[in-house]
PDB file of C-alpha atoms and ligand atoms in Angstrom:
ATOM      1  CA  MET A   3      49.818 139.151  76.576  1.00 51.00           C
ATOM      2  CA  SER A   4      50.577 136.673  79.316  1.00 55.00           C
ATOM      3  CA  GLU A   5      52.184 137.730  82.555  1.00 61.00           C
ATOM      4  CA  GLN A   6      54.892 135.601  84.071  1.00 66.00           C
ATOM      5  CA  ASP A   7      53.530 133.361  86.815  1.00 71.00           C
ATOM      6  CA  THR A   8      55.652 134.207  89.856  1.00 73.00           C
ATOM      7  CA  THR A   9      53.947 131.604  92.044  1.00 81.00           C
ATOM      8  CA  ALA A  10      55.006 128.632  89.909  1.00 88.00           C
ATOM      9  CA  TYR A  11      57.125 126.077  91.769  1.00 89.00           C
ATOM     10  CA  LYS A  12      60.389 125.734  89.879  1.00 91.00           C
ATOM     11  CA  PRO A  13      62.293 122.921  91.627  1.00 90.00           C
ATOM     12  CA  SER A  14      65.461 123.394  89.575  1.00 89.00           C
ATOM     13  CA  GLU A  15      65.741 126.986  90.871  1.00 89.00           C
ATOM     14  CA  ILE A  16      64.387 126.664  94.399  1.00 92.00           C
ATOM     15  CA  GLU A  17      65.659 123.305  95.649  1.00 93.00           C
ATOM     16  CA  PRO A  18      69.425 123.616  95.018  1.00 94.00           C
ATOM     17  CA  ARG A  19      69.400 126.949  96.890  1.00 94.00           C
ATOM     18  CA  TRP A  20      67.941 125.333 100.030  1.00 94.00           C
ATOM     19  CA  ARG A  21      70.117 122.255  99.814  1.00 94.00           C
ATOM     20  CA  GLU A  22      73.184 124.507  99.680  1.00 94.00           C
ATOM     21  CA  LEU A  23      72.003 126.490 102.676  1.00 96.00           C
ATOM     22  CA  TRP A  24      71.349 123.322 104.732  1.00 95.00           C
ATOM     23  CA  ALA A  25      74.840 122.054 103.855  1.00 93.00           C
ATOM     24  CA  GLU A  26      76.541 125.405 104.576  1.00 95.00           C
ATOM     25  CA  THR A  27      74.871 125.870 107.953  1.00 95.00           C
ATOM     26  CA  GLY A  28      75.291 122.192 108.924  1.00 94.00           C
ATOM     27  CA  LEU A  29      71.587 122.010 109.792  1.00 94.00           C
ATOM     28  CA  PHE A  30      71.564 118.185 109.813  1.00 95.00           C
ATOM     29  CA  ALA A  31      75.100 117.598 111.103  1.00 95.00           C
ATOM     30  CA  ALA A  32      74.941 115.902 114.521  1.00 94.00           C
ATOM     31  CA  ASP A  33      77.014 117.456 117.295  1.00 91.00           C
ATOM     32  CA  ASP A  34      79.066 114.722 119.030  1.00 89.00           C
ATOM     33  CA  THR A  35      78.890 116.534 122.356  1.00 93.00           C
ATOM     34  CA  ALA A  36      75.096 117.001 122.462  1.00 91.00           C
ATOM     35  CA  PRO A  37      73.806 115.727 125.846  1.00 90.00           C
ATOM     36  CA  ASP A  38      70.598 114.106 124.616  1.00 91.00           C
ATOM     37  CA  PRO A  39      70.841 113.064 120.960  1.00 93.00           C
ATOM     38  CA  VAL A  40      68.243 111.068 119.037  1.00 96.00           C
ATOM     39  CA  TYR A  41      69.349 108.341 116.636  1.00 96.00           C
ATOM     40  CA  VAL A  42      67.225 107.921 113.504  1.00 97.00           C
ATOM     41  CA  LEU A  43      68.085 105.098 111.119  1.00 96.00           C
ATOM     42  CA  GLU A  44      65.739 103.924 108.359  1.00 96.00           C
ATOM     43  CA  MET A  45      67.985 101.331 106.718  1.00 93.00           C
ATOM     44  CA  PHE A  46      71.059 101.305 104.542  1.00 93.00           C
ATOM     45  CA  PRO A  47      70.029 100.573 100.961  1.00 92.00           C
ATOM     46  CA  TYR A  48      71.643  97.845  98.922  1.00 88.00           C
ATOM     47  CA  PRO A  49      73.143  99.805  95.992  1.00 88.00           C
ATOM     48  CA  SER A  50      71.863  98.162  92.807  1.00 80.00           C
ATOM     49  CA  GLY A  51      71.111 100.443  89.854  1.00 80.00           C
ATOM     50  CA  ASP A  52      69.195 103.416  91.240  1.00 85.00           C
ATOM     51  CA  LEU A  53      66.630 104.152  93.948  1.00 89.00           C
ATOM     52  CA  HIS A  54      62.963 103.354  93.303  1.00 90.00           C
ATOM     53  CA  MET A  55      59.768 104.670  94.909  1.00 91.00           C
ATOM     54  CA  GLY A  56      59.790 101.800  97.438  1.00 90.00           C
ATOM     55  CA  HIS A  57      62.975 103.257  98.935  1.00 90.00           C
ATOM     56  CA  LEU A  58      61.223 106.574  99.461  1.00 91.00           C
ATOM     57  CA  LYS A  59      58.546 104.893 101.569  1.00 89.00           C
ATOM     58  CA  ASN A  60      61.308 104.431 104.158  1.00 90.00           C
ATOM     59  CA  TYR A  61      63.439 107.485 103.680  1.00 96.00           C
ATOM     60  CA  VAL A  62      60.758 110.168 103.448  1.00 95.00           C
ATOM     61  CA  ILE A  63      59.187 109.021 106.732  1.00 95.00           C
ATOM     62  CA  GLY A  64      62.598 109.229 108.459  1.00 96.00           C
ATOM     63  CA  ASP A  65      63.212 112.624 106.879  1.00 97.00           C
ATOM     64  CA  LEU A  66      59.907 113.996 108.218  1.00 97.00           C
ATOM     65  CA  LEU A  67      60.664 112.725 111.719  1.00 97.00           C
ATOM     66  CA  VAL A  68      64.161 114.271 111.661  1.00 97.00           C
ATOM     67  CA  ARG A  69      62.855 117.619 110.432  1.00 97.00           C
ATOM     68  CA  LEU A  70      60.274 117.708 113.212  1.00 97.00           C
ATOM     69  CA  LEU A  71      62.905 116.865 115.866  1.00 97.00           C
ATOM     70  CA  VAL A  72      65.381 119.429 114.492  1.00 95.00           C
ATOM     71  CA  ALA A  73      62.622 122.066 114.450  1.00 95.00           C
ATOM     72  CA  GLU A  74      62.030 121.227 118.136  1.00 95.00           C
ATOM     73  CA  GLY A  75      65.715 121.905 118.813  1.00 94.00           C
ATOM     74  CA  ARG A  76      66.842 118.290 119.259  1.00 95.00           C
ATOM     75  CA  THR A  77      70.197 116.957 118.065  1.00 95.00           C
ATOM     76  CA  VAL A  78      69.579 114.095 115.666  1.00 97.00           C
ATOM     77  CA  LEU A  79      72.107 111.574 114.401  1.00 97.00           C
ATOM     78  CA  HIS A  80      70.732 110.630 110.984  1.00 97.00           C
ATOM     79  CA  PRO A  81      73.272 108.724 108.916  1.00 96.00           C
ATOM     80  CA  MET A  82      73.154 107.356 105.377  1.00 96.00           C
ATOM     81  CA  GLY A  83      75.199 104.387 104.252  1.00 96.00           C
ATOM     82  CA  TYR A  84      75.220 101.573 101.733  1.00 95.00           C
ATOM     83  CA  ASP A  85      74.805  97.884 102.499  1.00 91.00           C
ATOM     84  CA  ALA A  86      77.351  97.176  99.802  1.00 89.00           C
ATOM     85  CA  PHE A  87      78.697  93.652 100.310  1.00 83.00           C
ATOM     86  CA  GLY A  88      77.202  90.622  98.680  1.00 74.00           C
ATOM     87  CA  LEU A  89      76.865  87.998  96.047  1.00 71.00           C
ATOM     88  CA  PRO A  90      74.197  89.855  94.050  1.00 71.00           C
ATOM     89  CA  ALA A  91      76.825  92.550  93.313  1.00 73.00           C
ATOM     90  CA  GLU A  92      79.299  89.883  92.265  1.00 76.00           C
ATOM     91  CA  ASN A  93      76.735  88.221  90.008  1.00 76.00           C
ATOM     92  CA  ALA A  94      75.726  91.537  88.438  1.00 77.00           C
ATOM     93  CA  ALA A  95      79.409  92.298  87.828  1.00 79.00           C
ATOM     94  CA  ILE A  96      80.019  88.878  86.257  1.00 81.00           C
ATOM     95  CA  GLU A  97      76.998  89.415  83.979  1.00 84.00           C
ATOM     96  CA  ARG A  98      78.360  92.767  82.833  1.00 87.00           C
ATOM     97  CA  GLY A  99      81.977  91.708  82.768  1.00 90.00           C
ATOM     98  CA  ILE A 100      83.183  94.368  85.208  1.00 88.00           C
ATOM     99  CA  ASP A 101      84.874  94.387  88.613  1.00 89.00           C
ATOM    100  CA  PRO A 102      82.310  94.109  91.493  1.00 87.00           C
ATOM    101  CA  ARG A 103      84.097  97.008  93.179  1.00 88.00           C
ATOM    102  CA  GLU A 104      83.597  99.233  90.130  1.00 90.00           C
ATOM    103  CA  TRP A 105      79.941  98.151  89.764  1.00 89.00           C
ATOM    104  CA  THR A 106      79.242  98.776  93.460  1.00 91.00           C
ATOM    105  CA  ARG A 107      81.039 102.150  93.499  1.00 93.00           C
ATOM    106  CA  ARG A 108      79.131 103.308  90.435  1.00 92.00           C
ATOM    107  CA  ASN A 109      75.801 102.383  92.061  1.00 92.00           C
ATOM    108  CA  ILE A 110      76.793 104.112  95.303  1.00 95.00           C
ATOM    109  CA  ASP A 111      77.564 107.307  93.363  1.00 96.00           C
ATOM    110  CA  THR A 112      74.163 107.109  91.645  1.00 95.00           C
ATOM    111  CA  TYR A 113      72.356 106.536  94.961  1.00 95.00           C
ATOM    112  CA  HIS A 114      74.271 109.384  96.594  1.00 95.00           C
ATOM    113  CA  GLU A 115      73.326 111.774  93.807  1.00 95.00           C
ATOM    114  CA  THR A 116      69.639 110.776  93.831  1.00 94.00           C
ATOM    115  CA  ILE A 117      69.376 111.074  97.627  1.00 94.00           C
ATOM    116  CA  GLN A 118      71.072 114.481  97.492  1.00 93.00           C
ATOM    117  CA  LYS A 119      68.541 115.648  94.895  1.00 92.00           C
ATOM    118  CA  LEU A 120      65.690 114.501  97.130  1.00 93.00           C
ATOM    119  CA  GLY A 121      67.039 116.855  99.799  1.00 94.00           C
ATOM    120  CA  LEU A 122      66.781 114.256 102.572  1.00 96.00           C
ATOM    121  CA  SER A 123      68.087 115.374 105.960  1.00 96.00           C
ATOM    122  CA  TYR A 124      71.215 113.240 106.371  1.00 97.00           C
ATOM    123  CA  ASP A 125      74.435 114.074 108.146  1.00 96.00           C
ATOM    124  CA  TRP A 126      76.602 113.596 105.065  1.00 94.00           C
ATOM    125  CA  SER A 127      79.822 113.812 107.064  1.00 94.00           C
ATOM    126  CA  ARG A 128      78.981 110.299 108.332  1.00 94.00           C
ATOM    127  CA  GLU A 129      78.190 108.634 105.001  1.00 96.00           C
ATOM    128  CA  LEU A 130      79.546 105.065 104.881  1.00 95.00           C
ATOM    129  CA  ALA A 131      79.678 101.938 102.764  1.00 95.00           C
ATOM    130  CA  THR A 132      79.857  98.523 104.430  1.00 93.00           C
ATOM    131  CA  CYS A 133      82.424  97.399 101.820  1.00 92.00           C
ATOM    132  CA  ASP A 134      84.944 100.005 103.071  1.00 93.00           C
ATOM    133  CA  PRO A 135      87.726  98.474 105.205  1.00 94.00           C
ATOM    134  CA  GLU A 136      87.313 101.419 107.632  1.00 94.00           C
ATOM    135  CA  TYR A 137      83.777 100.178 108.219  1.00 94.00           C
ATOM    136  CA  TYR A 138      84.048  96.388 108.224  1.00 94.00           C
ATOM    137  CA  ARG A 139      87.098  96.356 110.493  1.00 97.00           C
ATOM    138  CA  TRP A 140      84.549  97.140 113.222  1.00 95.00           C
ATOM    139  CA  THR A 141      82.214  94.263 112.302  1.00 94.00           C
ATOM    140  CA  GLN A 142      85.278  92.013 112.375  1.00 96.00           C
ATOM    141  CA  TRP A 143      86.299  93.483 115.716  1.00 97.00           C
ATOM    142  CA  LEU A 144      82.815  92.822 117.104  1.00 96.00           C
ATOM    143  CA  PHE A 145      82.756  89.276 115.698  1.00 96.00           C
ATOM    144  CA  LEU A 146      86.109  88.449 117.313  1.00 96.00           C
ATOM    145  CA  LEU A 147      84.817  89.766 120.603  1.00 97.00           C
ATOM    146  CA  LEU A 148      81.805  87.407 120.383  1.00 96.00           C
ATOM    147  CA  TYR A 149      84.071  84.538 119.321  1.00 95.00           C
ATOM    148  CA  ARG A 150      86.476  85.010 122.240  1.00 96.00           C
ATOM    149  CA  HIS A 151      83.539  84.911 124.618  1.00 96.00           C
ATOM    150  CA  GLY A 152      82.208  81.656 123.139  1.00 95.00           C
ATOM    151  CA  LEU A 153      79.186  83.350 121.576  1.00 95.00           C
ATOM    152  CA  ALA A 154      80.187  82.576 117.995  1.00 93.00           C
ATOM    153  CA  TYR A 155      80.646  78.981 116.858  1.00 90.00           C
ATOM    154  CA  ARG A 156      80.676  76.903 113.688  1.00 90.00           C
ATOM    155  CA  ARG A 157      78.041  74.291 112.805  1.00 92.00           C
ATOM    156  CA  SER A 158      76.713  72.709 109.633  1.00 94.00           C
ATOM    157  CA  SER A 159      73.064  73.215 108.809  1.00 92.00           C
ATOM    158  CA  ASN A 160      70.650  72.925 105.908  1.00 94.00           C
ATOM    159  CA  VAL A 161      70.197  76.091 103.877  1.00 94.00           C
ATOM    160  CA  ASN A 162      68.248  77.119 100.770  1.00 95.00           C
ATOM    161  CA  TRP A 163      70.658  77.126  97.856  1.00 95.00           C
ATOM    162  CA  CYS A 164      70.208  78.555  94.356  1.00 94.00           C
ATOM    163  CA  PRO A 165      72.501  76.573  92.032  1.00 94.00           C
ATOM    164  CA  SER A 166      72.298  79.322  89.397  1.00 92.00           C
ATOM    165  CA  CYS A 167      73.073  82.353  91.613  1.00 87.00           C
ATOM    166  CA  GLN A 168      75.485  80.196  93.666  1.00 87.00           C
ATOM    167  CA  THR A 169      74.100  81.797  96.776  1.00 86.00           C
ATOM    168  CA  VAL A 170      72.200  81.020  99.968  1.00 89.00           C
ATOM    169  CA  LEU A 171      68.632  82.324 100.066  1.00 90.00           C
ATOM    170  CA  ALA A 172      66.490  83.365 103.027  1.00 89.00           C
ATOM    171  CA  ASN A 173      63.083  81.632 103.316  1.00 90.00           C
ATOM    172  CA  GLU A 174      61.472  84.888 102.120  1.00 88.00           C
ATOM    173  CA  GLN A 175      63.546  84.730  98.941  1.00 89.00           C
ATOM    174  CA  VAL A 176      62.163  81.342  97.956  1.00 94.00           C
ATOM    175  CA  GLU A 177      58.922  81.757  96.015  1.00 94.00           C
ATOM    176  CA  GLN A 178      56.984  78.527  95.364  1.00 94.00           C
ATOM    177  CA  GLY A 179      60.204  76.567  95.595  1.00 95.00           C
ATOM    178  CA  ALA A 180      62.059  78.836  93.154  1.00 96.00           C
ATOM    179  CA  CYS A 181      64.695  81.565  93.512  1.00 94.00           C
ATOM    180  CA  TYR A 182      63.093  85.047  93.631  1.00 92.00           C
ATOM    181  CA  ARG A 183      65.872  86.385  91.397  1.00 87.00           C
ATOM    182  CA  CYS A 184      66.227  83.856  88.615  1.00 91.00           C
ATOM    183  CA  ASP A 185      63.341  81.343  89.020  1.00 94.00           C
ATOM    184  CA  THR A 186      65.712  78.387  89.321  1.00 95.00           C
ATOM    185  CA  VAL A 187      64.431  75.553  91.528  1.00 96.00           C
ATOM    186  CA  VAL A 188      65.947  75.972  94.987  1.00 96.00           C
ATOM    187  CA  THR A 189      67.761  73.023  96.555  1.00 95.00           C
ATOM    188  CA  LYS A 190      68.792  72.209 100.129  1.00 95.00           C
ATOM    189  CA  ARG A 191      72.443  72.154 100.937  1.00 94.00           C
ATOM    190  CA  LYS A 192      74.373  71.416 104.107  1.00 94.00           C
ATOM    191  CA  LEU A 193      76.837  74.250 104.653  1.00 90.00           C
ATOM    192  CA  PRO A 194      79.061  75.253 107.543  1.00 90.00           C
ATOM    193  CA  GLN A 195      77.555  78.289 109.255  1.00 86.00           C
TER     194      GLN A 195
HETATM  195 ZN1   ZN B 137      68.846  82.333  91.604  1.00 81.84          ZN
END
């Protein structure tokens, strides 16, 4: 006769209960009027497929810091968003024959769900995606401000170019002269910047 082990950790029973309580009580929602808030930002992930353990190296550290600060009574602004603009999304969509918007949205939903399951301490009322017009209108606003003050200008310069991905690569994305994504030999190209 075996007795039921009441000390066993059953995540599927325990974790949703706490996540619901944190959401209901607004434990991680930042109060706009707090006099001395702390801003914690790890980074906004680029939504491709699903999260991997490398993402957690960033997000778990931020989560621990936020939990400590909240326990100390501090107001913390801890947002989550998705760095969701870019050629990789377009290329992935072309490969799969679907609209980049649909591909990106689907990945964002997957990321959102995974991060929720991890129980990370984000203020979900502030979730954003950089491909939303409500978000990028502000980057455009900021750019125009720089432009009007002569701090943004146009000039041609040499860039790393992958002829297969049809995209510019950062120096870090060129590995032994080849594209990190597709191994095509990277060329130089003069482009207006
Ligand atoms: Zn490439």
